[in-house]
CSV table of C-alpha atoms in Angstrom, one decimal:
chain,number,residue,atom,x,y,z
I,1,MET,CA,116.9,124.5,130.4
I,2,ALA,CA,118.5,125.8,127.1
I,3,PRO,CA,116.9,124.4,123.8
I,4,MET,CA,118.6,122.5,121.4
I,5,THR,CA,120.3,124.0,118.6
I,6,ARG,CA,121.2,120.9,116.7
I,7,ALA,CA,118.7,119.0,114.6
I,8,PRO,CA,117.7,115.6,116.3
I,9,LEU,CA,117.8,113.8,113.0
I,10,ASN,CA,121.2,113.0,111.4
I,11,ARG,CA,121.7,114.5,108.0
I,12,ARG,CA,121.3,110.7,106.4
I,13,LEU,CA,117.8,110.6,106.9
I,14,ALA,CA,116.8,114.3,106.5
I,15,GLY,CA,113.8,114.2,104.2
I,16,PHE,CA,112.8,110.6,105.7
I,17,GLY,CA,109.9,111.4,107.4
I,18,THR,CA,106.5,109.5,108.1
I,19,THR,CA,106.1,107.1,105.3
I,20,ILE,CA,103.6,107.6,102.8
I,21,PHE,CA,101.9,104.3,103.6
I,22,ALA,CA,101.3,105.6,107.3
I,23,GLU,CA,99.9,109.1,106.2
I,24,MET,CA,97.6,107.7,103.6
I,25,SER,CA,96.5,104.6,105.8
I,26,ALA,CA,95.8,107.2,108.7
I,27,LEU,CA,93.6,109.1,106.2
I,28,ALA,CA,91.8,106.1,105.0
I,29,THR,CA,90.9,105.3,108.8
I,30,ALA,CA,89.6,109.2,109.3
I,31,THR,CA,87.5,109.3,106.3
I,32,GLY,CA,86.3,105.6,106.5
I,33,SER,CA,87.6,105.0,103.0
I,34,ILE,CA,88.4,101.9,100.9
I,35,ASN,CA,92.2,101.8,101.3
I,36,LEU,CA,93.8,100.5,98.2
I,37,GLY,CA,97.0,102.0,99.5
I,38,GLN,CA,98.9,99.6,101.4
I,39,GLY,CA,99.6,96.5,100.1
I,40,PHE,CA,98.2,94.2,102.8
I,41,PRO,CA,95.2,91.5,102.0
I,42,ASP,CA,92.0,92.0,104.2
I,43,THR,CA,91.8,88.2,104.5
I,44,ASP,CA,94.1,85.7,106.5
I,45,GLY,CA,96.2,83.3,104.8
I,46,PRO,CA,95.9,79.4,104.6
I,47,GLU,CA,94.2,77.9,108.2
I,48,GLU,CA,96.7,75.1,108.3
I,49,VAL,CA,99.4,77.7,108.3
I,50,ARG,CA,97.6,79.5,111.0
I,51,GLU,CA,97.1,76.2,112.9
I,52,ALA,CA,101.1,75.5,112.8
I,53,ALA,CA,101.6,78.9,114.2
I,54,VAL,CA,99.4,77.8,117.2
I,55,ARG,CA,100.8,74.5,117.6
I,56,ALA,CA,104.4,75.9,117.6
I,57,LEU,CA,103.0,78.3,120.4
I,58,ARG,CA,101.2,75.5,122.4
I,59,ASP,CA,104.2,72.9,122.0
I,60,GLY,CA,106.9,75.7,123.1
I,61,ARG,CA,108.6,75.9,119.8
I,62,GLY,CA,110.2,79.3,119.5
I,63,ASN,CA,108.7,81.1,122.5
I,64,GLN,CA,112.0,81.8,123.6
I,65,TYR,CA,114.7,83.1,121.4
I,66,PRO,CA,115.2,81.1,118.1
I,67,PRO,CA,118.4,80.5,116.5
I,68,GLY,CA,120.1,83.7,115.4
I,69,PRO,CA,120.4,82.4,111.6
I,70,GLY,CA,116.6,81.1,112.1
I,71,VAL,CA,115.1,77.9,113.1
I,72,PRO,CA,116.8,75.1,111.4
I,73,GLU,CA,113.4,73.6,109.6
I,74,LEU,CA,112.6,77.1,108.1
I,75,ARG,CA,116.0,77.6,106.8
I,76,THR,CA,115.9,73.9,105.5
I,77,ALA,CA,112.3,74.7,104.0
I,78,ILE,CA,114.0,77.7,102.3
I,79,ALA,CA,116.8,75.6,100.7
I,80,ASP,CA,114.5,73.0,99.5
I,81,HIS,CA,112.2,75.7,97.8
I,82,GLN,CA,115.2,77.6,95.8
I,83,ARG,CA,116.2,73.9,94.8
I,84,GLN,CA,112.9,72.7,93.9
I,85,ARG,CA,111.9,75.6,91.8
I,86,TYR,CA,115.0,77.3,90.7
I,87,GLY,CA,117.8,74.6,90.5
I,88,LEU,CA,119.7,77.0,93.0
I,89,ALA,CA,121.7,75.0,95.9
I,90,TYR,CA,122.2,76.5,99.0
I,91,ASP,CA,123.4,75.0,102.5
I,92,PRO,CA,120.6,75.8,105.0
I,93,ASP,CA,123.5,76.2,107.7
I,94,THR,CA,125.5,78.6,105.8
I,95,GLU,CA,124.0,80.2,102.9
I,96,VAL,CA,120.3,81.0,104.3
I,97,LEU,CA,119.6,83.9,106.8
I,98,VAL,CA,115.9,84.3,108.3
I,99,THR,CA,115.1,87.8,108.7
I,100,VAL,CA,112.3,90.3,110.3
I,101,GLY,CA,110.4,90.4,106.9
I,102,ALA,CA,112.4,91.2,103.5
I,103,THR,CA,112.6,95.0,104.8
I,104,GLU,CA,115.2,94.0,107.3
I,105,ALA,CA,116.9,91.7,104.9
I,106,VAL,CA,117.3,94.8,102.6
I,107,ALA,CA,118.4,96.9,105.3
I,108,ALA,CA,120.9,94.5,106.8
I,109,ALA,CA,122.6,93.8,103.1
I,110,LEU,CA,122.9,97.4,102.6
I,111,LEU,CA,124.3,98.2,106.0
I,112,ALA,CA,126.9,95.0,105.4
I,113,LEU,CA,127.8,95.2,101.9
I,114,VAL,CA,128.2,99.1,101.4
I,115,GLU,CA,130.8,101.3,102.4
I,116,PRO,CA,130.0,105.0,102.9
I,117,GLY,CA,130.7,106.7,99.5
I,118,ASP,CA,129.7,103.6,97.7
I,119,GLU,CA,127.1,103.9,94.9
I,120,VAL,CA,124.0,101.9,94.9
I,121,ILE,CA,122.1,101.5,91.5
I,122,ALA,CA,118.2,101.1,92.0
I,123,LEU,CA,115.5,100.8,89.4
I,124,GLU,CA,113.1,103.7,89.9
I,125,PRO,CA,110.2,103.8,91.0
I,126,TYR,CA,111.3,101.9,94.1
I,127,TYR,CA,110.0,100.8,97.5
I,128,ASP,CA,110.7,103.8,100.0
I,129,SER,CA,112.8,101.9,102.1
I,130,TYR,CA,115.3,101.3,99.7
I,131,ALA,CA,116.5,105.2,99.8
I,132,ALA,CA,116.4,105.0,103.7
I,133,CYS,CA,118.4,101.8,103.9
I,134,VAL,CA,120.8,103.2,101.3
I,135,ALA,CA,121.4,106.4,103.3
I,136,MET,CA,121.6,104.5,106.1
I,137,ALA,CA,124.8,102.8,105.1
I,138,GLY,CA,126.1,106.2,103.8
I,139,GLY,CA,125.7,104.8,100.4
I,140,THR,CA,124.8,107.1,97.1
I,141,ARG,CA,121.6,106.1,95.5
I,142,VAL,CA,121.7,106.1,91.5
I,143,PRO,CA,118.3,105.9,90.3
I,144,VAL,CA,117.6,104.2,86.8
I,145,THR,CA,114.3,104.8,85.8
I,146,LEU,CA,111.7,102.4,84.5
I,147,ARG,CA,109.5,104.1,81.8
I,148,PRO,CA,106.0,103.2,80.8
I,149,ASP,CA,105.9,102.0,77.3
I,150,PRO,CA,102.0,102.8,76.2
I,151,GLU,CA,102.2,100.6,73.4
I,152,GLY,CA,103.2,97.4,75.3
I,153,GLY,CA,101.2,98.3,78.8
I,154,ARG,CA,104.3,97.7,80.9
I,155,PHE,CA,107.3,99.8,82.3
I,156,VAL,CA,110.3,98.8,80.8
I,157,LEU,CA,114.4,99.0,81.8
I,158,ASP,CA,116.9,100.9,79.5
I,159,LEU,CA,119.5,98.8,79.5
I,160,ASP,CA,121.8,101.3,77.9
I,161,GLU,CA,120.9,103.8,80.6
I,162,LEU,CA,121.6,101.1,83.3
I,163,ARG,CA,125.0,100.6,81.7
I,164,ALA,CA,125.8,104.3,81.7
I,165,ALA,CA,124.9,104.6,85.5
I,166,VAL,CA,127.8,102.2,86.4
I,167,THR,CA,130.9,104.0,87.6
I,168,ASP,CA,134.2,103.0,89.3
I,169,ARG,CA,132.4,103.9,92.5
I,170,THR,CA,129.5,101.5,92.0
I,171,ARG,CA,129.2,98.8,94.6
I,172,LEU,CA,126.0,97.1,93.8
I,173,ILE,CA,122.7,97.1,91.9
I,174,LEU,CA,119.5,96.4,94.0
I,175,LEU,CA,116.8,95.0,91.7
I,176,ASN,CA,113.2,94.3,92.5
I,177,THR,CA,111.4,91.7,90.4
I,178,PRO,CA,108.5,91.6,90.3
I,179,HIS,CA,108.5,95.0,90.8
I,180,ASN,CA,106.8,97.1,93.2
I,181,PRO,CA,104.9,99.7,92.2
I,182,THR,CA,105.0,99.1,88.2
I,183,GLY,CA,104.1,95.3,88.6
I,184,THR,CA,106.8,94.8,86.0
I,185,VAL,CA,108.3,91.5,85.5
I,186,LEU,CA,111.9,91.8,84.1
I,187,THR,CA,112.4,89.3,81.3
I,188,ARG,CA,115.1,86.5,80.7
I,189,ASP,CA,116.8,88.9,78.4
I,190,GLU,CA,116.6,92.1,80.7
I,191,LEU,CA,117.9,89.9,83.3
I,192,ALA,CA,120.7,88.2,81.3
I,193,ALA,CA,121.9,91.6,80.5
I,194,ILE,CA,121.9,92.8,84.0
I,195,ALA,CA,123.8,89.7,85.0
I,196,ALA,CA,126.4,90.2,82.3
I,197,LEU,CA,127.0,93.8,83.5
I,198,ALA,CA,127.5,92.8,87.0
I,199,VAL,CA,130.0,90.3,86.0
I,200,GLU,CA,131.5,92.5,83.6
I,201,ARG,CA,132.0,95.3,86.3
I,202,ASP,CA,132.4,92.9,89.5
I,203,LEU,CA,129.2,94.3,91.1
I,204,LEU,CA,127.2,92.5,93.7
I,205,VAL,CA,123.6,92.4,93.3
I,206,VAL,CA,121.0,92.3,95.9
I,207,THR,CA,117.5,91.1,94.7
I,208,ASP,CA,114.1,91.4,96.4
I,209,GLU,CA,112.1,88.8,95.1
I,210,VAL,CA,109.2,88.8,97.7
I,211,TYR,CA,106.6,88.7,94.6
I,212,GLU,CA,107.8,85.7,93.0
I,213,HIS,CA,104.8,83.7,93.3
I,214,LEU,CA,102.6,86.6,92.4
I,215,VAL,CA,102.9,86.5,88.4
I,216,PHE,CA,100.2,86.7,86.0
I,217,ASP,CA,99.5,86.1,82.0
I,218,GLY,CA,102.0,83.4,81.7
I,219,ALA,CA,104.9,85.4,83.0
I,220,GLU,CA,107.8,83.7,84.5
I,221,HIS,CA,109.9,84.8,87.7
I,222,VAL,CA,113.5,84.2,86.9
I,223,PRO,CA,115.9,84.7,90.0
I,224,ILE,CA,118.9,86.5,88.4
I,225,ALA,CA,121.0,84.0,90.7
I,226,THR,CA,120.2,81.4,88.4
I,227,PHE,CA,122.5,83.2,85.7
I,228,GLU,CA,126.0,82.4,85.0
I,229,GLY,CA,128.5,84.0,87.3
I,230,MET,CA,125.6,85.3,89.7
I,231,ARG,CA,125.2,83.0,92.3
I,232,GLU,CA,128.5,84.1,94.1
I,233,ARG,CA,127.7,87.7,93.9
I,234,THR,CA,123.8,87.9,94.7
I,235,VAL,CA,122.1,88.2,97.8
I,236,THR,CA,118.4,86.7,97.0
I,237,ILE,CA,115.7,87.9,99.6
I,238,SER,CA,112.2,87.0,99.6
I,239,SER,CA,109.4,86.7,102.3
I,240,ALA,CA,106.4,85.1,103.7
I,241,GLY,CA,104.2,87.9,104.0
I,242,LYS,CA,102.8,88.3,100.4
I,243,THR,CA,102.7,84.6,99.4
I,244,PHE,CA,100.9,83.4,102.3
I,245,SER,CA,98.8,86.4,103.5
I,246,PHE,CA,100.4,86.5,106.9
I,247,THR,CA,102.0,90.1,106.5
I,248,GLY,CA,102.1,90.6,110.2
I,249,TRP,CA,104.4,87.6,111.0
I,250,LYS,CA,107.4,89.4,109.7
I,251,VAL,CA,109.1,86.4,108.5
I,252,GLY,CA,111.8,86.9,105.6
I,253,TRP,CA,114.9,85.5,104.5
I,254,LEU,CA,117.8,85.4,102.3
I,255,THR,CA,120.0,83.2,100.4
I,256,ALA,CA,123.8,83.9,99.1
I,257,PRO,CA,127.0,82.5,99.5
I,258,PRO,CA,128.7,81.8,102.9
I,259,GLU,CA,131.0,85.1,102.7
I,260,LEU,CA,127.9,87.2,101.7
I,261,THR,CA,125.5,85.5,104.3
I,262,ALA,CA,128.0,85.8,106.9
I,263,ALA,CA,128.2,89.4,106.4
I,264,VAL,CA,124.6,90.4,106.4
I,265,ARG,CA,124.4,88.0,109.6
I,266,THR,CA,126.8,90.3,111.3
I,267,ALA,CA,124.5,93.3,110.6
I,268,LYS,CA,121.4,91.6,111.3
I,269,GLN,CA,122.3,90.4,114.7
I,270,PHE,CA,122.9,93.9,115.8
I,271,LEU,CA,119.2,95.3,114.5
I,272,THR,CA,116.8,92.8,115.7
I,273,TYR,CA,118.9,89.7,116.7
I,274,VAL,CA,115.8,87.4,116.2
I,275,ALA,CA,112.2,87.4,116.0
I,276,SER,CA,109.0,85.5,115.0
I,277,GLY,CA,110.2,82.2,116.5
I,278,PRO,CA,106.8,80.3,116.4
I,279,PHE,CA,105.9,82.1,113.1
I,280,GLN,CA,109.2,80.8,111.6
I,281,HIS,CA,107.8,77.0,112.4
I,282,ALA,CA,104.6,77.9,110.7
I,283,ILE,CA,106.2,79.1,107.6
I,284,ALA,CA,108.7,76.0,107.2
I,285,GLU,CA,105.2,74.3,106.9
I,286,ALA,CA,103.7,76.8,104.5
I,287,LEU,CA,106.6,76.3,101.8
I,288,ARG,CA,105.9,73.0,101.7
I,289,LEU,CA,102.4,73.4,100.5
I,290,PRO,CA,101.3,71.5,97.1
I,291,GLU,CA,101.7,73.4,93.9
I,292,SER,CA,97.9,74.0,94.1
I,293,TYR,CA,98.1,76.4,96.4
I,294,PHE,CA,100.2,78.5,94.8
I,295,ASP,CA,98.2,78.0,91.3
I,296,THR,CA,95.0,79.1,93.4
I,297,LEU,CA,96.7,82.2,94.8
I,298,ARG,CA,97.6,83.3,91.3
I,299,ALA,CA,94.2,82.7,89.9
I,300,ASP,CA,92.6,84.5,92.4
I,301,LEU,CA,94.9,87.6,92.6
I,302,GLU,CA,94.8,87.6,88.6
I,303,GLY,CA,90.9,88.0,88.7
I,304,LYS,CA,91.3,90.5,91.2
I,305,ARG,CA,93.5,92.5,89.1
I,306,ASP,CA,91.1,92.4,86.3
I,307,ILE,CA,88.3,93.8,88.3
I,308,LEU,CA,89.9,96.7,89.6
I,309,MET,CA,91.3,97.6,86.2
I,310,ALA,CA,88.3,97.1,84.4
I,311,GLY,CA,87.2,99.7,87.1
I,312,LEU,CA,89.7,102.2,86.8
I,313,THR,CA,89.7,102.1,82.9
I,314,ALA,CA,85.9,102.8,83.1
I,315,ALA,CA,86.8,106.0,85.4
I,316,GLY,CA,89.3,107.2,83.1
I,317,PHE,CA,92.5,106.4,84.1
I,318,GLU,CA,95.3,105.1,81.5
I,319,VAL,CA,96.4,101.6,83.4
I,320,TYR,CA,99.3,100.0,83.0
I,321,ARG,CA,98.8,96.1,82.9
I,322,PRO,CA,100.8,94.4,85.7
I,323,ARG,CA,102.2,91.3,85.2
I,324,GLY,CA,103.1,90.6,88.9
I,325,THR,CA,102.8,91.9,92.4
I,326,TYR,CA,99.7,93.2,94.5
I,327,PHE,CA,99.4,96.5,92.3
I,328,ILE,CA,98.2,98.6,89.5
I,329,THR,CA,99.8,101.7,88.5
I,330,ALA,CA,97.5,104.2,86.9
I,331,ASP,CA,97.9,107.8,85.2
I,332,ILE,CA,95.5,110.5,86.1
I,333,ALA,CA,96.2,112.4,83.2
I,334,GLY,CA,93.0,111.2,81.3
I,335,LEU,CA,91.1,112.9,84.5
I,336,GLY,CA,92.5,116.2,83.6
I,337,GLU,CA,95.0,116.0,86.6
I,338,LYS,CA,98.6,116.2,86.7
I,339,ASP,CA,99.5,115.8,90.6
I,340,GLY,CA,99.3,112.6,91.6
I,341,VAL,CA,100.3,113.6,95.5
I,342,ALA,CA,97.6,116.3,95.6
I,343,PHE,CA,95.2,113.7,93.9
I,344,CYS,CA,95.9,111.0,96.3
I,345,ARG,CA,95.3,113.3,99.4
I,346,ALA,CA,92.0,114.8,97.8
I,347,LEU,CA,90.8,111.1,96.7
I,348,PRO,CA,89.2,109.8,100.1
I,349,GLU,CA,86.8,112.9,100.5
I,350,ARG,CA,86.1,113.0,96.6
I,351,CYS,CA,85.4,109.3,96.4
I,352,GLY,CA,86.4,107.5,99.4
I,353,VAL,CA,89.0,105.4,98.0
I,354,VAL,CA,92.7,105.6,99.1
I,355,ALA,CA,95.6,105.2,96.7
I,356,ILE,CA,99.7,106.0,96.8
I,357,PRO,CA,101.1,108.7,94.8
I,358,ASN,CA,104.4,107.2,92.5
I,359,ALA,CA,106.0,110.3,92.9
I,360,VAL,CA,107.3,109.5,96.2
I,361,PHE,CA,109.2,106.4,94.9
I,362,TYR,CA,111.2,108.3,92.4
I,363,ASP,CA,114.3,110.6,92.6
I,364,HIS,CA,113.0,112.2,89.3
I,365,ALA,CA,109.8,112.8,90.5
I,366,ASP,CA,108.7,114.5,87.2
I,367,ALA,CA,108.7,110.9,85.6
I,368,GLY,CA,106.3,109.9,87.9
I,369,ARG,CA,104.4,113.0,88.8
I,370,SER,CA,100.7,111.7,87.4
I,371,LEU,CA,101.2,108.4,88.2
I,372,ILE,CA,99.2,106.5,91.4
I,373,ARG,CA,99.4,103.2,92.7
I,374,PHE,CA,96.3,100.9,94.0
I,375,ALA,CA,96.6,97.7,95.8
I,376,PHE,CA,94.2,94.9,94.2
I,377,CYS,CA,94.8,92.2,97.6
I,378,LYS,CA,91.4,92.8,98.8
I,379,LYS,CA,88.0,90.8,98.7
I,380,GLU,CA,86.1,90.7,95.2
I,381,ALA,CA,83.0,92.9,96.8
I,382,VAL,CA,85.7,95.5,98.3
I,383,LEU,CA,87.2,96.0,94.7
I,384,ARG,CA,83.9,96.3,92.9
I,385,GLU,CA,82.5,98.7,95.7
I,386,ALA,CA,85.8,100.9,95.1
I,387,ALA,CA,85.6,101.0,91.3
I,388,ASP,CA,82.1,101.9,91.5
I,389,ARG,CA,83.2,104.8,93.7
I,390,LEU,CA,86.2,105.8,91.2
I,391,ARG,CA,83.9,105.7,88.3
I,392,GLY,CA,82.2,109.0,89.9
I,393,LEU,CA,85.4,110.6,89.0
I,394,ALA,CA,84.5,110.3,85.2
I,395,SER,CA,81.3,112.1,85.6
């Protein structure tokens, strides 16, 4: 048999190998380390939501193919959630689409809305699937870098740099707030400026808001679709995994005007078609939990954030205080280190903890070379043990 002479992977995906999450999680398993790399909780979500899934299974709701746009109960719950929390009115039949997690929603949106050669602006560092999805759509990724502000303790967006990145080929801006991996929550002023730019240049916005309920220190999550002129040009994406601690259920959704929803649904139907039928019924109930659930979730995660931040600071890291998400970004320069990738690969053997190097989330890798990300969505005892292990780096 003659050997293949062509590379099996197409050029668009060249360079996208095994994700850093798979690599570091495998390293955690191999070394028995505490995995603070991948962002999944180590406890399940509310018992009543889990029981709702069991009940749906037993009642035969969702065991066969659910409707393509998602089960009506969940689409209605999503529309109610957007209206009650943000004053955004969406028709559950024409302006809501249920997806296989937010990852599929991003992929379907970019495949549907981006033509080959279109430019897509993304705030770096960015979740790694964004780059792959832009590539699969044939678009050109244009990064705008969030830069650390040591005095403010957060990462900030340079609005002049964002404006300068827009060209005649720009099709859309891909946002993520609260932002993974930096933990930044874009302010009203920042979002207002982005909205004004999108309206001025007639750009679409795809916004990943999966951490919408995980904001701390009194920070406020404001959907960009609430700004003047934005509802008609925005695809808003969220999911159940982070809010309800059932990441394996892969229930996500998007809300958008009818023409954008229909476009994304066209792409989505040829990706997975449908999934997660019984879990959709359970998440419809989860979205109707009392406000006390969301308040308790935020307070719990804020406390866990503070435990890990204290441990990282004691270990000699420079720590950027996240105002949202599951993640803390820390700088290893104070430990006399420079290369975050090498540092993270060695960390399990050095002290039995796994983290993620932020450089893999950048086009401008030098901007994140010494930054690494830790997840704090774990049990308090696990975080305290990780902090004790990390303190050995300072000795």
